[in-house]
mmCIF file of N, CA and C in Angstrom:
data_model
loop_
_atom_site.group_PDB
_atom_site.id
_atom_site.type_symbol
_atom_site.label_atom_id
_atom_site.label_comp_id
_atom_site.label_asym_id
_atom_site.label_seq_id
_atom_site.Cartn_x
_atom_site.Cartn_y
_atom_site.Cartn_z
ATOM 1 N N MET M 208 -13.967 12.165 -8.977
ATOM 2 C CA MET M 208 -13.992 11.839 -7.642
ATOM 3 C C MET M 208 -15.353 11.128 -7.172
ATOM 4 N N THR M 209 -15.445 10.171 -6.565
ATOM 5 C CA THR M 209 -16.540 9.348 -6.156
ATOM 6 C C THR M 209 -16.507 9.317 -4.655
ATOM 7 N N ASP M 210 -17.788 8.860 -4.285
ATOM 8 C CA ASP M 210 -18.024 8.791 -2.769
ATOM 9 C C ASP M 210 -17.154 7.562 -2.208
ATOM 10 N N CYS M 211 -16.625 7.710 -1.029
ATOM 11 C CA CYS M 211 -15.898 6.749 -0.262
ATOM 12 C C CYS M 211 -16.734 6.169 0.881
ATOM 13 N N VAL M 212 -16.814 4.866 0.956
ATOM 14 C CA VAL M 212 -17.571 4.275 1.977
ATOM 15 C C VAL M 212 -16.819 3.603 3.028
ATOM 16 N N SER M 213 -16.959 4.056 4.183
ATOM 17 C CA SER M 213 -16.311 3.587 5.394
ATOM 18 C C SER M 213 -17.229 3.212 6.598
ATOM 19 N N SER M 214 -16.947 2.107 7.262
ATOM 20 C CA SER M 214 -17.763 1.772 8.474
ATOM 21 C C SER M 214 -17.009 2.166 9.684
ATOM 22 N N GLY M 215 -15.875 2.897 9.465
ATOM 23 C CA GLY M 215 -15.149 3.411 10.811
ATOM 24 C C GLY M 215 -13.587 3.100 10.554
ATOM 25 N N ILE M 216 -12.958 3.494 11.608
ATOM 26 C CA ILE M 216 -11.399 3.204 11.588
ATOM 27 C C ILE M 216 -11.160 2.182 12.740
ATOM 28 N N GLU M 217 -10.243 1.313 12.304
ATOM 29 C CA GLU M 217 -9.915 0.279 13.288
ATOM 30 C C GLU M 217 -8.477 0.086 13.262
ATOM 31 N N LEU M 218 -7.773 0.183 14.561
ATOM 32 C CA LEU M 218 -6.233 -0.139 14.654
ATOM 33 C C LEU M 218 -6.029 -1.625 14.446
ATOM 34 N N ILE M 219 -5.243 -2.038 13.404
ATOM 35 C CA ILE M 219 -4.986 -3.503 13.193
ATOM 36 C C ILE M 219 -3.717 -3.890 13.517
ATOM 37 N N GLU M 220 -3.526 -4.946 14.380
ATOM 38 C CA GLU M 220 -2.212 -5.297 14.921
ATOM 39 C C GLU M 220 -1.536 -5.996 13.782
ATOM 40 N N LEU M 221 -0.102 -5.840 13.828
ATOM 41 C CA LEU M 221 0.710 -6.443 12.828
ATOM 42 C C LEU M 221 0.398 -8.045 12.709
ATOM 43 N N ASP M 222 0.363 -8.480 11.482
ATOM 44 C CA ASP M 222 0.174 -9.858 11.177
ATOM 45 C C ASP M 222 -1.213 -10.537 11.482
ATOM 46 N N LYS M 223 -2.052 -9.688 11.903
ATOM 47 C CA LYS M 223 -3.491 -10.119 12.140
ATOM 48 C C LYS M 223 -4.227 -10.170 10.776
ATOM 49 N N VAL M 224 -4.831 -11.248 10.520
ATOM 50 C CA VAL M 224 -5.737 -11.406 9.276
ATOM 51 C C VAL M 224 -7.128 -10.841 9.508
ATOM 52 N N ILE M 225 -7.332 -9.928 8.490
ATOM 53 C CA ILE M 225 -8.860 -9.377 8.564
ATOM 54 C C ILE M 225 -9.567 -9.965 7.297
ATOM 55 N N GLU M 226 -10.711 -10.517 7.550
ATOM 56 C CA GLU M 226 -11.567 -11.044 6.444
ATOM 57 C C GLU M 226 -12.549 -10.179 6.310
ATOM 58 N N TRP M 227 -13.024 -10.073 4.893
ATOM 59 C CA TRP M 227 -14.075 -9.118 4.563
ATOM 60 C C TRP M 227 -14.738 -9.491 3.301
ATOM 61 N N GLU M 228 -16.038 -9.608 3.257
ATOM 62 C CA GLU M 228 -16.969 -9.929 2.162
ATOM 63 C C GLU M 228 -17.372 -8.542 1.758
ATOM 64 N N ALA M 229 -17.312 -8.149 0.371
ATOM 65 C CA ALA M 229 -17.640 -6.882 -0.209
ATOM 66 C C ALA M 229 -19.061 -6.890 -0.440
ATOM 67 N N PRO M 230 -19.827 -5.863 0.263
ATOM 68 C CA PRO M 230 -21.258 -5.575 -0.045
ATOM 69 C C PRO M 230 -21.385 -4.815 -1.304
ATOM 70 N N PHE M 231 -20.335 -4.377 -2.052
ATOM 71 C CA PHE M 231 -20.442 -3.641 -3.126
ATOM 72 C C PHE M 231 -19.255 -3.755 -3.902
ATOM 73 N N GLY M 232 -19.165 -3.347 -5.204
ATOM 74 C CA GLY M 232 -17.994 -3.400 -5.957
ATOM 75 C C GLY M 232 -17.121 -2.125 -5.728
ATOM 76 N N GLY M 233 -15.784 -2.146 -6.170
ATOM 77 C CA GLY M 233 -14.905 -0.986 -6.052
ATOM 78 C C GLY M 233 -13.525 -1.227 -6.287
ATOM 79 N N ILE M 234 -12.714 -0.320 -6.049
ATOM 80 C CA ILE M 234 -11.288 -0.438 -6.265
ATOM 81 C C ILE M 234 -10.554 -0.215 -4.841
ATOM 82 N N ILE M 235 -9.590 -0.898 -4.587
ATOM 83 C CA ILE M 235 -8.785 -0.544 -3.381
ATOM 84 C C ILE M 235 -7.384 -0.179 -3.958
ATOM 85 N N ALA M 236 -7.021 1.098 -3.666
ATOM 86 C CA ALA M 236 -5.717 1.700 -4.002
ATOM 87 C C ALA M 236 -4.830 1.216 -2.891
ATOM 88 N N VAL M 237 -3.758 0.560 -3.332
ATOM 89 C CA VAL M 237 -2.943 -0.252 -2.234
ATOM 90 C C VAL M 237 -1.858 0.764 -1.943
ATOM 91 N N ASP M 238 -1.079 1.196 -2.709
ATOM 92 C CA ASP M 238 0.119 2.014 -2.364
ATOM 93 C C ASP M 238 0.429 3.413 -3.239
ATOM 94 N N GLY M 239 -0.798 3.654 -3.985
ATOM 95 C CA GLY M 239 -0.552 4.757 -4.768
ATOM 96 C C GLY M 239 -0.207 4.354 -6.336
ATOM 97 N N GLU M 240 0.212 3.052 -6.408
ATOM 98 C CA GLU M 240 0.563 2.481 -7.710
ATOM 99 C C GLU M 240 -0.209 1.364 -8.063
ATOM 100 N N ARG M 241 -0.512 0.496 -7.224
ATOM 101 C CA ARG M 241 -1.243 -0.738 -7.561
ATOM 102 C C ARG M 241 -2.865 -0.472 -7.149
ATOM 103 N N GLU M 242 -3.559 -0.911 -7.903
ATOM 104 C CA GLU M 242 -5.043 -0.917 -7.607
ATOM 105 C C GLU M 242 -5.548 -2.366 -7.884
ATOM 106 N N ILE M 243 -6.396 -2.781 -6.938
ATOM 107 C CA ILE M 243 -7.161 -4.071 -6.912
ATOM 108 C C ILE M 243 -8.592 -3.867 -7.167
ATOM 109 N N ALA M 244 -9.175 -4.214 -8.146
ATOM 110 C CA ALA M 244 -10.629 -4.155 -8.483
ATOM 111 C C ALA M 244 -11.277 -5.326 -7.693
ATOM 112 N N PHE M 245 -12.520 -5.106 -7.284
ATOM 113 C CA PHE M 245 -13.372 -6.247 -6.669
ATOM 114 C C PHE M 245 -14.740 -5.926 -6.947
ATOM 115 N N ARG M 246 -15.549 -7.072 -6.864
ATOM 116 C CA ARG M 246 -17.054 -7.033 -7.196
ATOM 117 C C ARG M 246 -17.677 -7.358 -5.871
ATOM 118 N N GLN M 247 -19.017 -6.968 -5.936
ATOM 119 C CA GLN M 247 -20.002 -7.360 -4.844
ATOM 120 C C GLN M 247 -19.868 -8.865 -4.526
ATOM 121 N N GLY M 248 -19.687 -9.225 -3.321
ATOM 122 C CA GLY M 248 -19.697 -10.675 -2.861
ATOM 123 C C GLY M 248 -18.276 -11.198 -3.015
ATOM 124 N N ASP M 249 -17.234 -10.441 -3.437
ATOM 125 C CA ASP M 249 -15.973 -11.085 -3.374
ATOM 126 C C ASP M 249 -15.625 -11.204 -1.949
ATOM 127 N N HIS M 250 -14.914 -12.263 -1.593
ATOM 128 C CA HIS M 250 -14.225 -12.349 -0.286
ATOM 129 C C HIS M 250 -12.859 -12.134 -0.225
ATOM 130 N N MET M 251 -12.312 -11.209 0.673
ATOM 131 C CA MET M 251 -10.942 -10.884 0.756
ATOM 132 C C MET M 251 -10.350 -11.035 2.222
ATOM 133 N N LYS M 252 -9.037 -11.239 2.173
ATOM 134 C CA LYS M 252 -8.369 -11.363 3.312
ATOM 135 C C LYS M 252 -7.144 -10.332 3.390
ATOM 136 N N PHE M 253 -7.019 -9.605 4.300
ATOM 137 C CA PHE M 253 -5.842 -8.443 4.424
ATOM 138 C C PHE M 253 -4.977 -8.803 5.689
ATOM 139 N N ARG M 254 -3.820 -8.441 5.483
ATOM 140 C CA ARG M 254 -2.744 -8.796 6.551
ATOM 141 C C ARG M 254 -1.808 -7.701 6.516
ATOM 142 N N THR M 255 -1.410 -6.992 7.573
ATOM 143 C CA THR M 255 -0.531 -6.003 7.616
ATOM 144 C C THR M 255 0.834 -6.698 8.103
ATOM 145 N N SER M 256 1.869 -6.155 7.554
ATOM 146 C CA SER M 256 3.291 -6.779 8.051
ATOM 147 C C SER M 256 4.258 -5.693 7.799
ATOM 148 N N ARG M 257 5.449 -5.992 8.281
ATOM 149 C CA ARG M 257 6.750 -5.112 8.166
ATOM 150 C C ARG M 257 7.597 -5.491 6.951
ATOM 151 N N SER M 258 7.212 -6.546 6.365
ATOM 152 C CA SER M 258 8.056 -7.136 5.207
ATOM 153 C C SER M 258 7.660 -6.666 3.833
ATOM 154 N N GLY M 259 6.960 -5.712 3.851
ATOM 155 C CA GLY M 259 6.533 -5.004 2.578
ATOM 156 C C GLY M 259 7.688 -4.360 1.654
ATOM 157 N N PRO M 260 7.361 -3.810 0.630
ATOM 158 C CA PRO M 260 8.504 -3.237 -0.176
ATOM 159 C C PRO M 260 9.094 -2.067 0.483
ATOM 160 N N LYS M 261 10.464 -2.099 0.304
ATOM 161 C CA LYS M 261 11.423 -0.947 0.929
ATOM 162 C C LYS M 261 11.147 0.454 0.086
ATOM 163 N N ASN M 262 11.041 1.546 0.831
ATOM 164 C CA ASN M 262 10.957 2.716 0.222
ATOM 165 C C ASN M 262 12.357 3.361 -0.001
ATOM 166 N N VAL M 263 12.670 3.992 -0.993
ATOM 167 C CA VAL M 263 13.918 4.565 -1.287
ATOM 168 C C VAL M 263 13.665 6.108 -1.656
ATOM 169 N N ASP M 264 14.537 7.070 -0.808
ATOM 170 C CA ASP M 264 14.448 8.344 -1.070
ATOM 171 C C ASP M 264 15.368 8.575 -2.192
ATOM 172 N N VAL M 265 15.042 8.674 -3.417
ATOM 173 C CA VAL M 265 15.705 8.838 -4.649
ATOM 174 C C VAL M 265 16.549 9.944 -4.485
ATOM 175 N N ASN M 266 16.099 11.160 -4.125
ATOM 176 C CA ASN M 266 17.040 12.432 -3.933
ATOM 177 C C ASN M 266 18.233 12.189 -2.977
ATOM 178 N N LYS M 267 17.977 11.603 -1.851
ATOM 179 C CA LYS M 267 18.886 11.261 -0.813
ATOM 180 C C LYS M 267 19.977 10.284 -1.404
ATOM 181 N N ALA M 268 19.561 9.340 -2.182
ATOM 182 C CA ALA M 268 20.440 8.295 -2.662
ATOM 183 C C ALA M 268 21.253 8.902 -3.722
ATOM 184 N N ILE M 269 20.798 9.756 -4.653
ATOM 185 C CA ILE M 269 21.592 10.516 -5.711
ATOM 186 C C ILE M 269 22.658 11.412 -4.977
ATOM 187 N N GLU M 270 22.251 12.050 -4.009
ATOM 188 C CA GLU M 270 22.965 12.983 -3.229
ATOM 189 C C GLU M 270 24.125 12.182 -2.698
ATOM 190 N N HIS M 271 24.032 11.184 -1.872
ATOM 191 C CA HIS M 271 24.973 10.290 -1.216
ATOM 192 C C HIS M 271 25.897 9.754 -2.309
ATOM 193 N N ALA M 272 25.385 9.276 -3.384
ATOM 194 C CA ALA M 272 26.219 8.696 -4.439
ATOM 195 C C ALA M 272 27.132 9.794 -5.040
ATOM 196 N N GLN M 273 26.566 11.049 -5.218
ATOM 197 C CA GLN M 273 27.361 12.057 -5.892
ATOM 198 C C GLN M 273 28.496 12.414 -4.755
ATOM 199 N N LYS M 274 28.172 12.604 -3.407
ATOM 200 C CA LYS M 274 29.242 12.913 -2.494
ATOM 201 C C LYS M 274 30.097 11.909 -2.317
ATOM 202 N N ALA M 275 29.860 10.606 -2.653
ATOM 203 C CA ALA M 275 30.820 9.515 -2.483
ATOM 204 C C ALA M 275 31.581 9.377 -3.708
ATOM 205 N N GLY M 276 31.368 10.252 -4.610
ATOM 206 C CA GLY M 276 32.162 10.177 -5.889
ATOM 207 C C GLY M 276 31.648 9.101 -6.932
ATOM 208 N N PHE M 277 30.662 8.530 -6.793
ATOM 209 C CA PHE M 277 30.184 7.531 -7.701
ATOM 210 C C PHE M 277 30.060 8.041 -9.119
ATOM 211 N N PHE M 278 29.763 9.193 -9.308
ATOM 212 C CA PHE M 278 29.623 9.771 -10.677
ATOM 213 C C PHE M 278 30.760 10.426 -11.368
ATOM 214 N N ARG M 279 31.955 10.155 -10.776
ATOM 215 C CA ARG M 279 33.160 10.814 -11.312
ATOM 216 C C ARG M 279 33.611 9.854 -12.414
ATOM 217 N N LEU M 280 34.123 10.712 -13.448
ATOM 218 C CA LEU M 280 34.592 10.113 -14.729
ATOM 219 C C LEU M 280 36.124 9.937 -14.601
#
């Protein structure tokens, strides 16, 4: 575990572009799966939107398929 640096918390409006120049190097953990490494001086743009990847509740999907008879032979 390493230190986390933050200059605070800011509510970001949907589709608003935030630009940032990194004063240090590090890694951004995007969604628990993807990681983006950056170096000091890198310039980045961030934008939040609702068009990101869909989340699937695998347990509910399997349960629904089972109740609907999908797995019957």
